Coordinates of C-alpha atoms in Angstrom, one line a residue:
X2 CA -37.3 -10.2 47.0
X3 CA -33.6 -10.2 47.5
X4 CA -30.5 -11.6 45.7
X5 CA -28.5 -14.2 47.6
X6 CA -25.1 -13.6 46.0
X7 CA -23.5 -16.8 47.2
X8 CA -26.1 -19.0 45.6
X9 CA -26.3 -17.2 42.3
X10 CA -24.7 -18.3 39.0
X11 CA -23.4 -15.5 36.9
X12 CA -23.2 -15.5 33.1
X13 CA -21.3 -13.3 30.7
X14 CA -23.4 -11.0 28.5
X15 CA -22.3 -8.6 25.8
X16 CA -24.4 -6.0 23.9
X17 CA -23.0 -5.5 20.4
X18 CA -24.1 -2.8 17.9
X19 CA -24.2 -4.2 14.4
X20 CA -24.3 -1.8 11.4
X21 CA -24.9 -2.4 7.7
X22 CA -21.8 -2.5 5.6
X23 CA -21.5 0.4 3.1
X24 CA -21.8 -2.0 0.1
X25 CA -25.2 -3.3 1.2
X26 CA -26.9 0.0 2.0
X27 CA -29.8 0.7 -0.4
X28 CA -29.4 3.9 -2.5
X29 CA -30.1 7.1 -0.8
X30 CA -30.4 5.6 2.7
X31 CA -28.3 5.8 5.8
X32 CA -27.0 2.5 7.2
X33 CA -29.3 0.9 9.8
X34 CA -28.0 -0.6 13.1
X35 CA -29.3 -3.3 15.4
X36 CA -28.4 -4.4 18.9
X37 CA -27.1 -8.0 19.4
X38 CA -27.1 -9.8 22.7
X39 CA -24.3 -12.4 23.0
X40 CA -24.1 -14.8 26.0
X41 CA -21.5 -17.1 27.5
X42 CA -18.8 -18.3 25.0
X43 CA -20.0 -15.9 22.3
X44 CA -18.8 -12.9 24.3
X45 CA -15.7 -11.2 22.9
X46 CA -15.7 -13.4 19.8
X47 CA -15.9 -10.4 17.4
X48 CA -14.1 -7.1 17.8
X49 CA -14.9 -3.6 16.6
X50 CA -14.4 -3.3 12.9
X51 CA -15.0 -7.0 12.0
X52 CA -17.4 -7.9 9.2
X53 CA -19.6 -10.6 10.4
X54 CA -22.7 -12.7 9.6
X55 CA -24.9 -13.4 12.5
X56 CA -27.5 -16.2 13.1
X57 CA -29.9 -15.5 15.9
X58 CA -33.5 -15.0 17.1
X59 CA -35.2 -11.6 16.5
X60 CA -36.9 -10.6 19.8
X61 CA -38.7 -7.5 21.1
X62 CA -39.0 -6.0 24.6
X63 CA -41.8 -3.8 25.9
X64 CA -40.6 -0.4 27.1
X65 CA -42.4 1.5 29.9
X66 CA -43.2 5.2 29.3
X67 CA -42.3 5.9 32.9
X68 CA -40.5 3.5 35.4
X69 CA -43.3 4.2 38.0
X70 CA -46.2 3.5 35.6
X71 CA -47.2 0.2 34.1
X72 CA -48.3 1.7 30.7
X73 CA -45.9 0.7 27.9
X74 CA -45.0 2.4 24.7
X75 CA -46.7 1.3 21.4
X76 CA -43.2 0.7 19.9
X77 CA -41.3 -2.2 21.3
X78 CA -37.5 -2.3 21.6
X79 CA -36.0 -4.9 19.3
X80 CA -32.8 -6.9 19.5
X81 CA -31.2 -10.2 18.3
X82 CA -30.3 -13.1 20.6
X83 CA -27.1 -14.4 19.0
X84 CA -26.6 -18.1 18.3
X85 CA -23.7 -18.1 16.0
X86 CA -21.2 -15.5 14.6
X87 CA -19.3 -16.1 11.3
X88 CA -16.4 -13.8 10.4
X89 CA -14.9 -15.2 7.3
X90 CA -15.4 -13.9 3.7
X91 CA -13.9 -15.8 0.8
X92 CA -13.0 -12.7 -1.2
X93 CA -11.2 -11.0 1.7
X94 CA -7.9 -11.6 3.3
X95 CA -7.6 -13.2 6.7
X96 CA -6.3 -10.9 9.5
X97 CA -2.6 -10.8 10.2
X98 CA -1.8 -13.3 12.9
X99 CA 1.1 -11.3 14.4
X100 CA -1.4 -8.4 14.9
X101 CA -3.7 -10.5 17.1
X102 CA -2.5 -10.3 20.6
X103 CA -1.4 -13.7 21.9
X104 CA -3.6 -13.5 25.1
X105 CA -6.7 -12.5 23.2
X106 CA -6.3 -15.2 20.5
X107 CA -6.0 -17.8 23.3
X108 CA -9.2 -16.5 25.0
X109 CA -11.1 -16.6 21.7
X110 CA -13.8 -19.3 21.9
X111 CA -12.8 -22.7 20.5
X112 CA -14.1 -23.1 17.0
X113 CA -14.5 -19.5 15.9
X114 CA -12.2 -18.9 12.9
X115 CA -10.0 -15.9 13.4
X116 CA -7.9 -16.5 10.4
X117 CA -8.9 -18.1 7.1
X118 CA -8.5 -21.9 7.0
X119 CA -6.8 -23.4 4.0
X120 CA -7.6 -26.9 2.7
X121 CA -4.8 -29.3 1.8
X122 CA -5.7 -29.0 -1.9
X123 CA -5.5 -25.2 -1.7
X124 CA -2.2 -25.5 0.2
X125 CA -0.6 -27.7 -2.6
X126 CA -1.8 -25.2 -5.2
X127 CA -0.4 -22.2 -3.2
X128 CA 3.0 -24.0 -2.9
X129 CA 3.1 -24.9 -6.6
X130 CA 2.4 -21.2 -7.5
X131 CA 5.1 -20.0 -5.1
X132 CA 7.7 -22.1 -6.9
X133 CA 7.0 -20.5 -10.3
X134 CA 9.7 -18.2 -11.6
X135 CA 7.2 -15.4 -12.6
X136 CA 5.1 -15.5 -9.3
X137 CA 5.9 -11.8 -8.6
X138 CA 4.6 -10.7 -12.0
X139 CA 1.7 -13.1 -11.9
X140 CA 0.4 -11.8 -8.5
X141 CA 0.9 -8.2 -9.5
X142 CA -1.0 -8.8 -12.7
X143 CA -3.9 -10.4 -10.8
X144 CA -4.2 -7.4 -8.5
X145 CA -6.9 -5.0 -10.0
X146 CA -6.6 -6.5 -13.5
X147 CA -9.1 -3.8 -14.8
X148 CA -6.5 -1.1 -14.2
X149 CA -4.1 -0.9 -17.2
X150 CA -0.4 -1.5 -16.6
X151 CA 1.0 0.5 -13.7
X152 CA 3.0 -2.6 -12.8
X153 CA 5.3 -0.9 -10.2
X154 CA 2.4 0.6 -8.3
X155 CA 0.6 -2.8 -8.2
X156 CA 3.8 -4.4 -7.0
X157 CA 4.1 -1.9 -4.2
X158 CA 0.5 -2.4 -3.1
X159 CA 0.9 -6.2 -3.4
X160 CA 3.9 -6.0 -1.0
X161 CA 1.8 -3.8 1.3
X162 CA -0.8 -6.5 1.5
X163 CA 1.8 -9.1 2.4
X164 CA 3.4 -6.8 4.9
X165 CA 6.7 -7.1 6.8
X166 CA 7.2 -9.0 10.1
X167 CA 6.1 -7.4 13.3
X168 CA 9.1 -7.7 15.7
X169 CA 10.0 -6.9 19.3
X170 CA 13.6 -7.2 20.4
X171 CA 14.3 -8.4 23.9
X172 CA 17.9 -6.9 24.0
X173 CA 16.8 -3.6 22.5
X174 CA 14.6 -2.7 25.5
X175 CA 11.8 -4.7 23.7
X176 CA 10.2 -1.9 21.7
X177 CA 7.8 -3.1 19.0
X178 CA 8.8 -2.5 15.4
X179 CA 6.1 -2.2 12.9
X180 CA 5.8 -4.5 9.9
X181 CA 3.0 -2.5 8.2
X182 CA 3.9 -0.8 5.0
X183 CA 2.4 2.7 4.2
X184 CA 2.0 3.7 0.5
X185 CA 1.1 7.2 -1.0
X186 CA -0.1 7.5 -4.6
X187 CA 0.4 11.1 -5.7
X188 CA -0.3 12.1 -9.3
X189 CA -2.4 13.6 -12.1
X190 CA -6.2 13.2 -12.2
X191 CA -7.7 10.2 -14.0
X192 CA -4.8 7.9 -13.4
X193 CA -7.0 5.3 -11.6
X194 CA -5.7 6.0 -8.1
X195 CA -9.2 5.8 -6.5
X196 CA -9.9 2.6 -8.4
X197 CA -6.8 0.9 -6.8
X198 CA -7.9 2.2 -3.4
X199 CA -11.4 0.8 -3.8
X200 CA -10.0 -2.6 -4.9
X201 CA -7.7 -2.9 -1.9
X202 CA -10.6 -1.8 0.4
X203 CA -12.7 -4.7 -1.0
X204 CA -10.1 -7.4 -0.3
X205 CA -8.4 -6.0 2.9
X206 CA -9.3 -7.9 6.1
X207 CA -10.5 -4.9 8.2
X208 CA -10.5 -2.1 5.6
X209 CA -12.0 1.3 6.3
X210 CA -12.3 3.8 3.3
X211 CA -12.4 7.5 4.1
X212 CA -12.1 10.6 2.1
X213 CA -9.9 13.6 3.0
X214 CA -12.6 16.3 3.2
X215 CA -15.2 14.1 4.8
X216 CA -12.9 13.1 7.7
X217 CA -12.2 14.8 11.0
X218 CA -9.5 14.2 13.5
X219 CA -12.1 12.8 15.9
X220 CA -13.6 10.5 13.3
X221 CA -10.2 9.0 12.5
X222 CA -9.2 8.3 16.1
X223 CA -12.0 8.0 18.7
X224 CA -14.9 10.1 20.0
X225 CA -16.7 10.3 23.4
X226 CA -20.4 9.6 23.7
X227 CA -23.0 8.6 26.3
X228 CA -24.2 5.1 26.6
X229 CA -28.0 5.3 26.1
X230 CA -28.7 2.7 28.8
X231 CA -26.2 3.3 31.6
X232 CA -25.7 7.1 30.8
X233 CA -22.0 6.7 31.3
X234 CA -19.3 8.3 29.2
X235 CA -17.9 5.8 26.7
X236 CA -15.3 5.9 24.0
X237 CA -16.3 5.0 20.4
X238 CA -13.7 3.8 18.0
X239 CA -12.8 5.9 14.8
X240 CA -11.7 4.7 11.4
X241 CA -8.0 4.1 12.2
X242 CA -8.8 2.0 15.4
X243 CA -11.5 0.1 13.5
X244 CA -9.0 -0.9 10.8
X245 CA -6.5 -2.3 13.4
X246 CA -4.8 -5.2 11.6
X247 CA -6.1 -4.2 8.2
X248 CA -5.6 -1.4 5.6
X249 CA -7.0 2.1 6.0
X250 CA -7.6 3.7 2.6
X251 CA -7.6 7.5 2.6
X252 CA -8.6 9.2 -0.6
X253 CA -8.0 12.9 -1.4
X254 CA -5.2 13.0 1.2
X255 CA -4.1 16.5 0.1
X256 CA -7.5 18.0 0.9
X257 CA -7.4 17.0 4.5
X258 CA -7.2 19.8 7.1
X259 CA -3.8 20.1 9.0
X260 CA -5.4 19.2 12.3
X261 CA -6.8 16.0 10.9
X262 CA -3.5 15.1 9.2
X263 CA -1.5 15.7 12.4
X264 CA -3.3 12.7 14.0
X265 CA -1.6 10.4 11.5
X266 CA 1.9 11.2 12.7
X267 CA 1.6 8.9 15.8
X268 CA -0.5 6.2 14.0
X269 CA 2.0 5.8 11.1
X270 CA 5.1 5.3 13.3
X271 CA 4.1 4.2 16.8
X272 CA 0.8 2.5 15.6
X273 CA -1.2 3.8 18.6
X274 CA -3.8 6.5 19.2
X275 CA -3.4 8.3 22.6
X276 CA -6.5 10.0 23.9
X277 CA -7.2 12.2 26.9
X278 CA -10.9 13.3 26.8
X279 CA -13.7 13.7 29.3
X280 CA -11.7 12.0 32.0
X281 CA -10.8 9.0 29.8
X282 CA -7.0 8.8 29.4
X283 CA -6.0 5.8 27.3
X284 CA -3.9 4.5 24.4
X285 CA -5.7 2.5 21.7
X286 CA -4.0 0.2 19.2
X287 CA -4.1 1.2 15.5
X288 CA -1.8 -1.3 13.8
X289 CA -2.9 -0.4 10.4
X290 CA -1.3 0.0 6.9
X291 CA -2.2 3.3 5.3
X292 CA -2.9 3.6 1.6
X293 CA -3.4 7.2 0.6
X294 CA -3.9 9.0 -2.7
X295 CA -3.3 12.7 -3.3
X296 CA -3.2 15.2 -6.1
X297 CA -0.2 17.6 -6.5
X298 CA -0.5 21.4 -6.0
X299 CA -2.8 22.8 -8.7
X300 CA -4.3 19.3 -9.3
X301 CA -1.8 18.5 -12.1
X302 CA 1.9 17.7 -11.8
X303 CA 4.0 20.7 -12.7
X304 CA 7.2 19.5 -14.4
X305 CA 8.9 22.9 -13.7
X306 CA 8.8 22.3 -10.0
X307 CA 10.8 19.7 -8.0
X308 CA 9.1 16.6 -6.5
X309 CA 8.7 17.9 -2.9
X310 CA 7.3 21.2 -4.1
X311 CA 4.7 19.4 -6.2
X312 CA 3.6 17.0 -3.4
X313 CA 3.3 19.7 -0.8
X314 CA 3.1 17.4 2.3
X315 CA 5.2 18.2 5.4
X316 CA 8.5 16.2 5.4
X317 CA 7.6 14.7 8.8
X318 CA 4.6 13.0 7.2
X319 CA 6.2 12.2 3.9
X320 CA 9.1 10.4 5.5
X321 CA 6.6 8.0 7.3
X322 CA 5.4 6.6 3.9
X323 CA 7.5 3.6 2.8
X324 CA 6.6 4.2 -0.9
X325 CA 5.7 7.5 -2.4
X326 CA 4.5 6.9 -6.0
X327 CA 4.3 9.6 -8.6
X328 CA 1.6 8.5 -11.0
X329 CA 2.1 10.8 -14.0
X330 CA -0.1 11.1 -17.0
X331 CA 2.3 11.2 -20.0
X332 CA 1.1 11.9 -23.5
X333 CA 2.3 9.1 -25.8
X334 CA 0.3 8.2 -28.8
X335 CA 1.2 4.5 -28.8
X336 CA 0.5 4.1 -25.1
X337 CA -2.7 6.1 -25.3
X338 CA -4.0 3.8 -28.1
X339 CA -3.2 0.7 -26.0
X340 CA -5.0 2.1 -23.0
X341 CA -8.0 3.1 -25.0
X342 CA -8.2 -0.4 -26.6
X343 CA -7.9 -2.0 -23.1
X344 CA -10.8 0.2 -21.7
X345 CA -13.1 -0.4 -24.7
X346 CA -12.4 -4.2 -24.6
X347 CA -13.6 -4.2 -21.0
X348 CA -16.9 -2.6 -21.9
X349 CA -17.2 -4.9 -25.0
X350 CA -16.5 -8.3 -23.6
X351 CA -15.4 -7.9 -19.9
X352 CA -12.0 -9.2 -20.8
X353 CA -9.2 -6.8 -20.2
X354 CA -6.5 -6.9 -22.9
X355 CA -3.8 -8.3 -20.5
X356 CA -6.2 -10.8 -19.1
X357 CA -7.0 -12.4 -22.4
X358 CA -3.3 -12.7 -23.3
X359 CA -1.8 -13.7 -20.0
X360 CA -2.8 -15.8 -17.0
X361 CA -4.6 -14.1 -14.2
X362 CA -5.4 -15.6 -10.8
X363 CA -9.0 -15.4 -9.5
X364 CA -9.6 -13.1 -6.5
X365 CA -10.5 -15.9 -4.1
X366 CA -7.2 -17.7 -4.8
X367 CA -5.2 -14.4 -4.6
X368 CA -6.6 -13.6 -1.2
X369 CA -6.1 -17.1 0.2
X370 CA -2.4 -17.0 -1.1
X371 CA -1.7 -13.7 0.6
X372 CA -3.5 -14.9 3.9
X373 CA -1.5 -18.1 3.8
X374 CA 1.8 -16.3 3.3
X375 CA 1.0 -13.8 6.2
X376 CA 0.1 -16.7 8.5
X377 CA 2.9 -19.1 7.8
X378 CA 5.9 -17.1 6.8
X379 CA 8.0 -14.9 9.1
X380 CA 11.2 -14.4 7.1
X381 CA 14.6 -13.6 8.7
X382 CA 17.3 -11.4 7.3
X383 CA 20.5 -13.2 6.1
X384 CA 24.1 -11.8 6.3
X385 CA 24.2 -11.1 2.5
X386 CA 20.9 -9.2 2.7
X387 CA 22.2 -7.2 5.6
X388 CA 25.3 -6.1 3.7
X389 CA 23.2 -5.2 0.7
X390 CA 20.9 -3.1 2.9
X391 CA 23.8 -1.1 4.3
X392 CA 25.3 -0.5 0.9
X393 CA 22.0 0.6 -0.7
X394 CA 21.2 2.9 2.2
X395 CA 24.6 4.6 2.0
X396 CA 24.2 5.0 -1.7
X397 CA 20.7 6.6 -1.3
X398 CA 22.2 9.0 1.3
X399 CA 24.9 10.1 -1.1
X400 CA 22.3 11.4 -3.5
X401 CA 21.6 14.2 -1.0
X402 CA 25.2 15.3 -0.7
X403 CA 25.0 18.2 -3.1
X404 CA 24.1 21.3 -1.1
X405 CA 22.2 22.8 -4.0
X406 CA 20.1 19.7 -4.4
X407 CA 19.3 18.9 -0.8
X408 CA 16.1 20.9 -0.5
X409 CA 15.0 20.0 -4.1
X410 CA 14.8 16.2 -3.7
X411 CA 13.5 13.7 -1.1
X412 CA 16.6 12.5 0.7
X413 CA 16.8 9.2 2.5
X414 CA 16.5 9.0 6.3
X415 CA 16.8 6.0 8.6
X416 CA 13.0 5.5 8.0
X417 CA 13.9 4.6 4.4
X418 CA 16.3 2.0 5.7
X419 CA 13.5 0.4 7.8
X420 CA 11.2 0.7 4.7
X421 CA 13.8 -1.3 2.7
X422 CA 13.8 -4.0 5.4
X423 CA 10.0 -4.2 5.5
X424 CA 9.7 -4.3 1.7
X425 CA 12.4 -7.0 1.4
X426 CA 10.6 -9.1 4.1
X427 CA 7.3 -8.7 2.2
X428 CA 9.0 -9.8 -1.0
X429 CA 10.5 -12.9 0.7
X430 CA 7.1 -13.6 2.2
X431 CA 5.5 -13.5 -1.3
X432 CA 7.9 -16.3 -2.3
X433 CA 6.9 -18.2 0.9
X434 CA 10.7 -18.1 1.7
X435 CA 12.1 -18.3 5.3
X436 CA 15.0 -16.0 4.6
X437 CA 15.5 -12.6 3.1
X438 CA 18.1 -12.7 0.3
X439 CA 20.1 -9.9 -1.4
X440 CA 17.7 -10.2 -4.4
X441 CA 14.8 -9.2 -2.2
X442 CA 16.7 -6.1 -1.0
X443 CA 17.6 -5.2 -4.6
X444 CA 13.9 -5.3 -5.6
X445 CA 12.9 -3.2 -2.5
X446 CA 15.5 -0.6 -3.5
X447 CA 14.3 -0.6 -7.1
X448 CA 10.7 -0.1 -6.0
X449 CA 11.6 2.9 -3.8
X450 CA 13.7 4.5 -6.6
X451 CA 11.2 3.8 -9.4
X452 CA 8.3 5.1 -7.3
X453 CA 9.9 8.6 -7.0
X454 CA 11.1 8.4 -10.6
X455 CA 14.7 8.9 -9.5
X456 CA 16.0 7.5 -12.8
X457 CA 14.4 10.5 -14.6
X458 CA 15.2 13.2 -12.0
X459 CA 17.9 15.7 -12.6
X460 CA 20.1 15.4 -9.5
X461 CA 21.0 19.1 -9.4
X462 CA 17.7 20.8 -10.2
X463 CA 15.4 18.1 -8.8
X464 CA 13.1 18.3 -11.8
X465 CA 11.7 15.3 -13.6
X466 CA 12.5 15.1 -17.3
X467 CA 9.3 13.7 -18.9
X468 CA 11.3 12.6 -21.9
X469 CA 13.4 10.2 -19.7
X470 CA 10.4 8.4 -18.1
X471 CA 10.4 4.8 -19.2
X472 CA 7.0 3.8 -17.9
X473 CA 5.5 2.9 -21.3
X474 CA 8.6 1.1 -22.6
X475 CA 9.0 -2.7 -22.6
X476 CA 12.0 -4.6 -21.2
X477 CA 13.3 -5.2 -24.7
X478 CA 13.2 -1.5 -25.5
X479 CA 15.0 -0.7 -22.2
X480 CA 17.7 -3.3 -23.1
X481 CA 18.1 -1.7 -26.5
X482 CA 18.6 1.7 -24.9
X483 CA 21.3 0.2 -22.6
X484 CA 23.1 -1.4 -25.5
X485 CA 23.0 1.9 -27.4
X486 CA 24.4 3.8 -24.4
X487 CA 27.2 1.2 -24.0
X488 CA 28.0 1.4 -27.8
X489 CA 28.3 5.2 -27.6
X490 CA 30.6 5.2 -24.6
X491 CA 32.8 2.5 -26.2
X492 CA 33.0 4.5 -29.5
X493 CA 33.8 7.7 -27.6
X494 CA 36.6 6.0 -25.7
X495 CA 38.1 4.9 -29.0
X496 CA 37.7 8.2 -30.8
X497 CA 38.9 10.4 -27.9
X498 CA 41.7 8.1 -26.7
X499 CA 44.3 10.9 -27.0
X500 CA 42.0 13.6 -25.5
X501 CA 39.9 16.2 -27.2
X502 CA 36.3 15.9 -28.4
X503 CA 34.4 14.0 -31.1
X504 CA 32.1 15.6 -33.7
X505 CA 28.4 14.9 -33.0
X506 CA 27.5 14.1 -36.6
X507 CA 30.6 11.8 -36.9
X508 CA 29.6 9.8 -33.8
X509 CA 26.0 9.4 -35.0
X510 CA 27.2 8.2 -38.5
X511 CA 29.6 5.6 -37.0
X512 CA 27.0 4.3 -34.6
X513 CA 24.6 3.8 -37.5
X514 CA 27.3 1.9 -39.4
X515 CA 28.1 -0.4 -36.5
X516 CA 24.7 -1.8 -35.6
X517 CA 22.6 -4.2 -37.6
X518 CA 19.4 -2.2 -36.9
X519 CA 19.0 1.4 -38.0
X520 CA 19.5 4.0 -35.2
X521 CA 17.2 7.0 -35.3
X522 CA 18.6 10.5 -34.6
X523 CA 15.9 10.9 -31.8
X524 CA 17.0 7.6 -30.1
X525 CA 20.6 8.7 -30.3
X526 CA 19.8 12.1 -28.8
X527 CA 17.8 10.4 -25.9
X528 CA 20.7 8.0 -25.1
X529 CA 23.2 10.9 -25.2
X530 CA 21.0 12.9 -22.9
X531 CA 20.7 10.0 -20.4
X532 CA 24.5 9.6 -20.5
X533 CA 25.0 13.3 -19.9
X534 CA 22.6 13.1 -16.8
X535 CA 24.6 10.2 -15.5
X536 CA 27.8 12.3 -15.9
X537 CA 29.5 10.0 -18.4
X538 CA 29.7 12.5 -21.3
X539 CA 29.4 16.3 -21.9
X540 CA 27.9 17.9 -25.0
X541 CA 29.0 21.3 -26.1
X542 CA 28.6 23.7 -29.1
X543 CA 25.7 24.4 -31.4
X544 CA 24.7 23.2 -34.9
X545 CA 27.5 21.6 -37.1
X546 CA 30.1 22.5 -34.5
X547 CA 28.4 20.4 -31.8
X548 CA 30.9 18.0 -30.1
X549 CA 30.8 15.3 -27.5
X550 CA 33.5 14.9 -24.8
X551 CA 34.0 11.8 -22.7
X552 CA 34.0 12.5 -18.9
X553 CA 36.1 10.1 -16.9
X554 CA 36.3 10.2 -13.1
X555 CA 39.8 10.6 -11.6
X556 CA 40.2 9.2 -8.1

């Protein structure tokens, strides 16, 4: 019997290995895997890392003990003949369209949904939500509603899910510029960092969740193995390659070995994984956003050390994160009571305190909103936004001018400028806008500064003053503090018009007489401390001789 090649008809066939998802694995068992056989137009419909539902026929094949003998094994080899593959999950985001290569997306078989389809009714609802004035706060509130407050952290993660715009410039030698945003949460234990990571992992399109100690460099990138049937050397994808076009969540980032961490340098900036193993030399795509969480040195944040000394990550890696959040556990009786009430109410009625008081979007609508924005909106930067970006970047660079402070604080690099662009684009995308405005840039700069607690950092020593942290304060309280600071500077200008210093007790008395509300001595001291940090006043002397002097800059 012989094959006549000219008269044969050839068909495509693909063998796919399907593995149980971690959330469906029964307790105490390892995930099972099964082989799928896909034919004709179903070939290359799904890629490594996709979560799929398969409809097919379960078949078995006899296996000979020896190719030369007819006796067969008692156990048959099983596989599934695939009839249909479904890739969409309502609770998950659709994959980013700009990440899917144009050629591949054109080759994909006709009716297979690569991105989530949105009905007209849903589209109208999405557009109506985007026009609301409080859309930013509403979306941030709806993200992980079980986690109490942490508004700025949620806003940063929300912008990470929207992502910037992937660009390639023709005139600039056409290098690709990443639009993915990387976020690092660094802070005290029990500040719900892992909870946020788990939540993002559940809704991210191709999310992979790994832990620092349980990951190796090979497990993150790719490893070489032998194909059981052909006995050839093949390359198996690791976690970062599997989460191409999604979010890779890495917990316990600080406990990673240095060799494992060094793999991330290339992934986080160039978004590729280069491999030269066992005669296989290749570059794999890893266009993934990284959301990592870490504890400071000694597990708890030490307020006597500066921020870089606490985080203890190499500057090369730290500068690749767009947002570095310090999540600090601050003891405050009023805040602690609110947090405890929120936690207890969840166990009691499954209604978080903020959910009962304010509107929260369901997870299905939140994911369809983010998917719609990622698919439809590719915002461009306006001239006003461009000027604001330049001004903000120069201002951030100035903070590192002081020679004594340079090694004690995280100074801005050109990567921070690109971070601002990406965050501003993501903020515009969230509003479903076509253009990036100056307001988007201001919000991006505010997020970068608030993440590192720059408002509460002493510029010279690089230490964070826990008393100056305004995480637990409301907007009205912050406005009251601003008004008090302005009142103090105005009064000092009046009292020290002819030079000299004003008596501390006298300023406190006159401030108390001016306002309609009573000013506490502690409030006054806090406002004065903030003014002193900003360089507007200087306080000298002790006890009754304590005096305040107005500092005015002379050009």
